[in-house]
């Protein structure tokens, strides 16, 4: 169960003077069309129409593998081939069909994210593949279910204090107080002109990541930036 401190920490970071500036800078809201973005991760959810679009929401595509690279990780070739055309592809697809693509984490029942759920089983299936660590696994699942499953890496883990269950802690925080934190995320996103196709969950990730990435690299907090 998420602690009060966890939710308060999120609210404080989302309310800083830098949050809106960093969010707009990350997504290049004033970017000229055709210009390479300052942060390649700004294309993570939009590349090739998104990983959760109709027709491919339950299938890993080559575009998904490239999208993950925009977040500074790479799926090894052997794992990539297995995800595209091997038994792993079929196993993951069967699990993805059980994970809703139209549900926000703030509205999800805890059982949808808890131990033994299809989402948890998909995470364990991917994490068990050679060369797929927990960071890449989280980013790949976030590409397929951007509203429900979060991008999670060393930087964000450092910011939020290594919670025992990041999914359940993060799910409870935006859902608390009548979804006030969820609405704060949407307001922050809309206020700086970030497209509505960027989920509240991804907005949260970007604010957390940008708030700490420079210090994380300078101080060597533990783990690569991710």
mmCIF file of C-alpha atoms in Angstrom, residues 91-92 94-100 105 108-127 137-138 140-142 145 148-150 167-168:
data_model
loop_
_atom_site.group_PDB
_atom_site.id
_atom_site.type_symbol
_atom_site.label_atom_id
_atom_site.label_comp_id
_atom_site.label_asym_id
_atom_site.label_seq_id
_atom_site.Cartn_x
_atom_site.Cartn_y
_atom_site.Cartn_z
ATOM 1 C CA UNK A 91 3.043 -16.021 -25.164
ATOM 2 C CA UNK A 92 3.280 -12.277 -24.664
ATOM 3 C CA UNK A 94 -1.820 -13.959 -25.134
ATOM 4 C CA UNK A 95 -1.086 -11.997 -21.950
ATOM 5 C CA UNK A 96 -1.477 -8.593 -23.607
ATOM 6 C CA UNK A 97 -4.968 -9.593 -24.740
ATOM 7 C CA UNK A 98 -5.862 -9.847 -21.035
ATOM 8 C CA UNK A 99 -4.490 -6.385 -20.171
ATOM 9 C CA UNK A 100 -6.827 -3.490 -21.089
ATOM 10 C CA UNK A 105 -3.564 3.349 -13.860
ATOM 11 C CA UNK A 108 -7.325 0.348 -12.350
ATOM 12 C CA UNK A 109 -8.290 -2.166 -9.717
ATOM 13 C CA UNK A 110 -5.249 -3.270 -7.687
ATOM 14 C CA UNK A 111 -5.790 -6.842 -8.892
ATOM 15 C CA UNK A 112 -5.051 -5.686 -12.436
ATOM 16 C CA UNK A 113 -1.466 -4.888 -11.408
ATOM 17 C CA UNK A 114 -0.834 -7.210 -8.493
ATOM 18 C CA UNK A 115 1.034 -10.509 -8.206
ATOM 19 C CA UNK A 116 -0.248 -13.144 -10.602
ATOM 20 C CA UNK A 117 -2.108 -10.658 -12.808
ATOM 21 C CA UNK A 118 -1.600 -10.834 -16.589
ATOM 22 C CA UNK A 119 0.484 -7.647 -16.353
ATOM 23 C CA UNK A 120 2.689 -9.171 -13.654
ATOM 24 C CA UNK A 121 3.028 -12.385 -15.647
ATOM 25 C CA UNK A 122 3.957 -10.425 -18.786
ATOM 26 C CA UNK A 123 6.618 -8.551 -16.785
ATOM 27 C CA UNK A 124 8.061 -11.797 -15.439
ATOM 28 C CA UNK A 125 7.965 -13.413 -18.870
ATOM 29 C CA UNK A 126 9.977 -10.577 -20.407
ATOM 30 C CA UNK A 127 12.288 -10.157 -17.433
ATOM 31 C CA UNK A 137 11.044 -4.811 -19.565
ATOM 32 C CA UNK A 138 9.187 -1.873 -18.006
ATOM 33 C CA UNK A 140 8.568 -2.303 -23.470
ATOM 34 C CA UNK A 141 5.371 -2.902 -21.499
ATOM 35 C CA UNK A 142 4.839 0.853 -21.158
ATOM 36 C CA UNK A 145 0.061 -0.105 -22.374
ATOM 37 C CA UNK A 148 -1.727 1.549 -17.414
ATOM 38 C CA UNK A 149 1.931 0.509 -17.090
ATOM 39 C CA UNK A 150 4.684 3.016 -16.301
ATOM 40 C CA UNK A 167 3.153 -0.274 -9.811
ATOM 41 C CA UNK A 168 0.870 -0.532 -6.788
#
